Short mmCIF file of C-alpha atoms in Angstrom, two decimals:
data_model
loop_
_atom_site.label_atom_id
_atom_site.label_comp_id
_atom_site.label_asym_id
_atom_site.label_seq_id
_atom_site.Cartn_x
_atom_site.Cartn_y
_atom_site.Cartn_z
CA UNK Q 339 -38.37 10.54 -20.49
CA UNK Q 340 -38.94 6.77 -21.13
CA UNK Q 341 -36.21 4.57 -19.50
CA UNK Q 342 -35.18 0.99 -20.55
CA UNK Q 343 -33.02 -1.78 -18.61
CA UNK Q 344 -30.72 -3.97 -20.59
CA UNK Q 345 -28.20 -5.93 -18.58
CA UNK Q 346 -26.37 -2.99 -16.92
CA UNK Q 347 -26.98 -0.51 -19.09
CA UNK Q 348 -30.04 1.74 -19.12
CA UNK Q 349 -31.38 3.56 -21.68
CA UNK Q 350 -32.73 7.02 -20.88
CA UNK Q 351 -34.81 8.41 -24.17
CA UNK Q 352 -35.92 11.55 -24.98
CA UNK Q 353 -39.26 12.80 -26.85
CA UNK Q 354 -38.99 8.68 -27.61
CA UNK Q 355 -42.65 9.23 -29.78
CA UNK Q 356 -41.38 12.43 -31.44
CA UNK Q 357 -37.68 12.44 -31.77
CA UNK Q 358 -35.67 10.18 -29.97
CA UNK Q 359 -33.04 11.58 -28.35
CA UNK Q 360 -31.10 8.70 -26.04
CA UNK Q 361 -28.44 8.77 -23.37
CA UNK Q 362 -27.53 6.09 -21.55
CA UNK Q 363 -26.47 5.15 -17.98
CA UNK Q 364 -23.54 2.03 -17.70
CA UNK Q 365 -23.98 0.92 -13.99
CA UNK Q 366 -20.55 -0.12 -12.59
CA UNK Q 367 -19.46 -1.69 -9.06
CA UNK Q 368 -18.75 2.21 -7.17
CA UNK Q 369 -21.00 4.23 -9.61
CA UNK Q 370 -22.20 5.40 -13.05
CA UNK Q 371 -21.07 6.21 -16.58
CA UNK Q 372 -23.15 8.36 -18.66
CA UNK Q 373 -23.06 7.54 -22.27
CA UNK Q 374 -23.54 10.78 -24.33
CA UNK Q 375 -25.46 13.85 -22.44
CA UNK Q 376 -28.93 14.27 -24.95
CA UNK Q 377 -30.69 17.81 -25.03
CA UNK Q 378 -29.94 20.63 -22.69
CA UNK Q 379 -32.95 20.18 -20.96
CA UNK Q 380 -32.67 16.76 -19.72
CA UNK Q 381 -30.10 17.46 -17.28
CA UNK Q 382 -32.91 17.14 -14.54
CA UNK Q 383 -34.18 13.61 -15.83
CA UNK Q 384 -30.57 12.25 -15.88
CA UNK Q 385 -29.50 13.43 -12.11
CA UNK Q 386 -32.70 12.05 -11.34
CA UNK Q 387 -32.08 8.37 -12.70
CA UNK Q 388 -28.81 8.68 -11.25
CA UNK Q 389 -30.62 9.11 -8.29
CA UNK Q 390 -33.67 6.73 -8.80
CA UNK Q 391 -30.56 3.52 -9.18
CA UNK Q 392 -28.59 4.91 -6.51
CA UNK Q 393 -25.36 5.69 -7.79
CA UNK Q 394 -22.93 9.09 -8.98
CA UNK Q 395 -22.38 9.70 -11.91
CA UNK Q 396 -18.43 8.93 -11.57
CA UNK Q 397 -18.01 9.36 -16.10
CA UNK Q 398 -18.94 11.11 -18.33
CA UNK Q 399 -18.04 9.67 -21.78
CA UNK Q 400 -19.08 11.42 -25.53
CA UNK Q 401 -19.45 9.58 -28.26
CA UNK Q 402 -19.45 12.19 -30.92
CA UNK Q 403 -19.69 16.20 -29.92
CA UNK Q 404 -23.05 17.10 -31.57
CA UNK Q 405 -25.31 19.60 -29.88
CA UNK Q 406 -27.91 16.88 -29.32
CA UNK Q 407 -25.11 14.55 -27.74
CA UNK Q 408 -23.75 16.87 -25.57
CA UNK Q 409 -26.01 19.72 -24.75
CA UNK Q 410 -27.09 18.84 -20.95
CA UNK Q 411 -22.82 18.14 -20.24
CA UNK Q 412 -22.29 21.60 -18.39
CA UNK Q 413 -25.26 21.19 -15.34
CA UNK Q 414 -24.60 17.98 -15.43
CA UNK Q 415 -20.55 18.77 -14.56
CA UNK Q 416 -22.13 21.08 -11.61
CA UNK Q 417 -24.59 18.73 -10.48
CA UNK Q 418 -21.23 16.04 -11.07
CA UNK Q 419 -18.23 18.30 -10.37
CA UNK Q 420 -15.98 14.80 -10.07
CA UNK Q 421 -17.45 13.17 -12.56
CA UNK Q 422 -13.75 12.86 -16.00
CA UNK Q 423 -15.53 14.01 -19.21
CA UNK Q 424 -13.84 12.06 -21.73
CA UNK Q 425 -14.08 12.34 -25.68
CA UNK Q 426 -12.06 11.42 -28.35
CA UNK Q 427 -9.50 14.09 -29.51
CA UNK Q 428 -10.91 15.65 -32.76
CA UNK Q 429 -14.53 15.51 -31.22
CA UNK Q 430 -12.36 17.61 -28.14
CA UNK Q 431 -12.19 20.45 -31.00
CA UNK Q 432 -16.08 20.03 -32.15
CA UNK Q 433 -16.97 20.15 -28.63
CA UNK Q 434 -14.97 23.61 -28.13
CA UNK Q 435 -17.67 24.64 -30.78
CA UNK Q 436 -14.82 24.59 -33.81
CA UNK Q 437 -16.18 23.61 -37.34
CA UNK Q 438 -14.09 24.02 -39.16
CA UNK Q 439 -12.76 20.68 -41.09
CA UNK Q 440 -9.21 19.15 -39.89
CA UNK Q 441 -5.75 17.95 -41.50
CA UNK Q 442 -7.07 14.66 -41.56
CA UNK Q 443 -10.60 15.07 -42.49
CA UNK Q 444 -9.59 15.17 -45.79
CA UNK Q 445 -11.71 18.66 -46.92
CA UNK Q 446 -14.49 17.20 -46.16
CA UNK Q 447 -16.57 19.86 -43.51
CA UNK Q 448 -17.97 18.67 -40.07
CA UNK Q 449 -22.00 18.59 -40.78
CA UNK Q 450 -24.43 18.61 -37.89
CA UNK Q 451 -25.24 20.74 -35.14
CA UNK Q 452 -21.75 21.81 -33.71
CA UNK Q 453 -22.55 23.28 -30.02
CA UNK Q 454 -22.30 26.76 -28.53
CA UNK Q 455 -20.47 27.78 -25.91
CA UNK Q 456 -19.97 24.52 -23.93
CA UNK Q 457 -17.64 25.57 -20.81
CA UNK Q 458 -16.72 21.79 -20.02
CA UNK Q 459 -13.29 20.89 -21.02
CA UNK Q 460 -12.59 17.27 -21.38
CA UNK Q 461 -10.05 15.50 -18.83
CA UNK Q 462 -9.27 13.15 -20.85
CA UNK Q 463 -9.06 12.14 -24.67
CA UNK Q 464 -9.92 8.69 -25.87
CA UNK Q 465 -8.22 6.45 -28.25
CA UNK Q 466 -9.21 2.90 -29.42
CA UNK Q 467 -8.60 0.49 -27.09
CA UNK Q 468 -9.08 2.66 -24.23
CA UNK Q 469 -11.22 1.85 -21.50
CA UNK Q 470 -14.53 3.86 -19.67
CA UNK Q 471 -14.83 1.64 -16.64
CA UNK Q 472 -16.05 -1.50 -18.18
CA UNK Q 473 -16.73 0.02 -21.90
CA UNK Q 474 -14.38 -0.48 -24.45
CA UNK Q 475 -13.73 2.33 -26.69
CA UNK Q 476 -13.66 1.60 -30.49
CA UNK Q 477 -13.18 3.97 -32.89
CA UNK Q 478 -16.34 4.62 -35.71
CA UNK Q 479 -15.80 7.57 -37.55
CA UNK Q 480 -18.31 8.37 -40.22
CA UNK Q 481 -21.15 10.00 -39.16
CA UNK Q 482 -18.44 12.54 -37.39
CA UNK Q 483 -15.39 12.44 -38.47
CA UNK Q 484 -14.16 11.07 -33.93
CA UNK Q 485 -17.16 9.54 -33.60
CA UNK Q 486 -15.67 6.49 -30.85
CA UNK Q 487 -18.18 3.55 -29.82
CA UNK Q 488 -18.21 1.61 -26.81
CA UNK Q 489 -18.87 -2.29 -26.25
CA UNK Q 490 -18.70 -3.65 -22.86
CA UNK Q 491 -17.42 -7.15 -23.58
CA UNK Q 492 -19.34 -8.56 -20.51
CA UNK Q 493 -22.47 -8.05 -21.47
CA UNK Q 494 -22.26 -7.72 -25.09
CA UNK Q 495 -23.49 -4.39 -25.03
CA UNK Q 496 -22.51 -1.78 -27.78
CA UNK Q 497 -23.12 1.60 -27.21
CA UNK Q 498 -22.46 3.31 -31.04
CA UNK Q 499 -24.24 6.44 -31.03
CA UNK Q 500 -24.69 7.44 -34.06
CA UNK Q 501 -23.07 5.18 -36.17
CA UNK Q 502 -26.06 3.41 -36.84
CA UNK Q 503 -29.89 4.66 -36.21
CA UNK Q 504 -33.04 2.24 -35.55
CA UNK Q 505 -35.44 5.42 -35.70
CA UNK Q 506 -37.32 4.33 -38.49
CA UNK Q 507 -36.03 1.82 -39.42
CA UNK Q 508 -32.32 0.11 -38.74
CA UNK Q 509 -29.50 2.16 -40.98
CA UNK Q 510 -26.07 3.11 -40.91
CA UNK Q 511 -24.74 6.88 -40.39
CA UNK Q 512 -25.41 8.43 -43.90
CA UNK Q 513 -28.04 5.99 -45.15
CA UNK Q 514 -31.45 8.32 -46.17
CA UNK Q 515 -34.25 7.13 -44.10
CA UNK Q 516 -37.60 9.24 -44.88
CA UNK Q 517 -39.48 8.59 -41.29
CA UNK Q 518 -36.00 9.32 -39.98
CA UNK Q 519 -34.01 11.39 -42.52
CA UNK Q 520 -31.65 13.59 -39.50
CA UNK Q 521 -28.36 11.46 -39.03
CA UNK Q 522 -28.18 10.95 -42.87
CA UNK Q 523 -28.24 14.70 -43.49
CA UNK Q 524 -25.97 14.95 -40.19
CA UNK Q 525 -23.02 12.98 -41.87
CA UNK Q 526 -19.72 13.54 -42.17
CA UNK Q 527 -18.50 10.77 -44.31
CA UNK Q 528 -20.99 7.92 -45.81
CA UNK Q 529 -17.22 5.72 -46.84
CA UNK Q 530 -16.01 5.75 -43.35
CA UNK Q 531 -19.58 5.43 -41.99
CA UNK Q 532 -19.99 2.26 -43.78
CA UNK Q 533 -16.49 1.04 -42.78
CA UNK Q 534 -17.78 2.13 -39.37
CA UNK Q 535 -20.63 -0.59 -39.18
CA UNK Q 536 -19.02 -3.41 -40.31
CA UNK Q 537 -16.28 -2.46 -37.88
CA UNK Q 538 -18.92 -2.42 -35.20
CA UNK Q 539 -20.77 -5.72 -37.00
CA UNK Q 540 -17.54 -7.59 -35.68
CA UNK Q 541 -18.11 -7.76 -32.54
CA UNK Q 542 -21.34 -9.30 -32.41
CA UNK Q 543 -22.59 -7.62 -29.92
CA UNK Q 544 -25.84 -8.60 -27.94
CA UNK Q 545 -27.38 -5.19 -27.80
CA UNK Q 546 -27.00 -2.32 -29.77
CA UNK Q 547 -27.82 0.67 -28.29
CA UNK Q 548 -28.27 3.93 -30.85
CA UNK Q 549 -28.70 7.38 -30.56
CA UNK Q 550 -31.47 7.32 -31.74
CA UNK Q 551 -33.72 4.43 -31.50
CA UNK Q 552 -35.00 1.57 -29.34
CA UNK Q 553 -32.04 -0.87 -28.17
CA UNK Q 554 -31.67 -3.78 -30.70
CA UNK Q 555 -31.08 -7.98 -29.15
CA UNK Q 556 -29.98 -9.77 -31.02
CA UNK Q 557 -29.20 -7.06 -33.47
CA UNK Q 558 -26.19 -8.96 -36.30
CA UNK Q 559 -28.79 -9.68 -39.15
CA UNK Q 560 -30.31 -6.17 -38.93
CA UNK Q 561 -26.52 -4.56 -38.56
CA UNK Q 562 -25.42 -6.54 -41.94
CA UNK Q 563 -28.80 -5.58 -43.78
CA UNK Q 564 -28.20 -1.96 -42.92
CA UNK Q 565 -24.25 -2.53 -44.49
CA UNK Q 566 -25.70 -3.82 -47.47
CA UNK Q 567 -28.62 -1.37 -48.09
CA UNK Q 568 -25.50 1.31 -47.36
CA UNK Q 569 -23.63 -0.67 -50.07
CA UNK Q 570 -25.72 -0.80 -52.52
CA UNK Q 571 -26.88 3.06 -51.77
CA UNK Q 572 -22.97 3.81 -52.10
CA UNK Q 573 -22.44 2.29 -55.71
CA UNK Q 574 -21.80 4.63 -58.39
#
């Protein structure tokens, strides 16, 4: 695991040179918010990172429920039983292992790794504008139907899940990158993903933190270029 700190956010990167999967510890005054839970084997290292920082994990917030973002959830909930688990209402259904389309999905099937046998039940269902600690919830569907991002307006850190990737080049979810094609292959709706990317870029973040790839500082120009690339790919 590789750790990188930006402002009050720690990126925990697993397999960073092979198949990077990231989660994030956000330091609050009384504890830590964990954004996403990486793969199942990551629980031990996430727990050790929290102990090194010196604060307990008090919140677990999920950008979406693909297996590579929730794999260590059950083990971490056992380690931190008081931690409140939060996810969007749509992703809660996917977290339960149900891949079926909901009426609001327009008949488009959910793609990507659906988690199996997750026992943890969310404590809180998040909506646009809610807060998890200092993190503001921003609805950003596209990669999955209920994807959300988290924005800290104090530091300008945007934790965007898979709405963007930076591995293999900065890209909007759904834009195929030969060096790391997997987020594109798992994207539910490319057009919705593009709309969400534009929405997130309007936040003018100082840092972009994603599920796959390094943190970008001063990321807006890269985000805007990724949007132009996605628009070009979506032209009829």
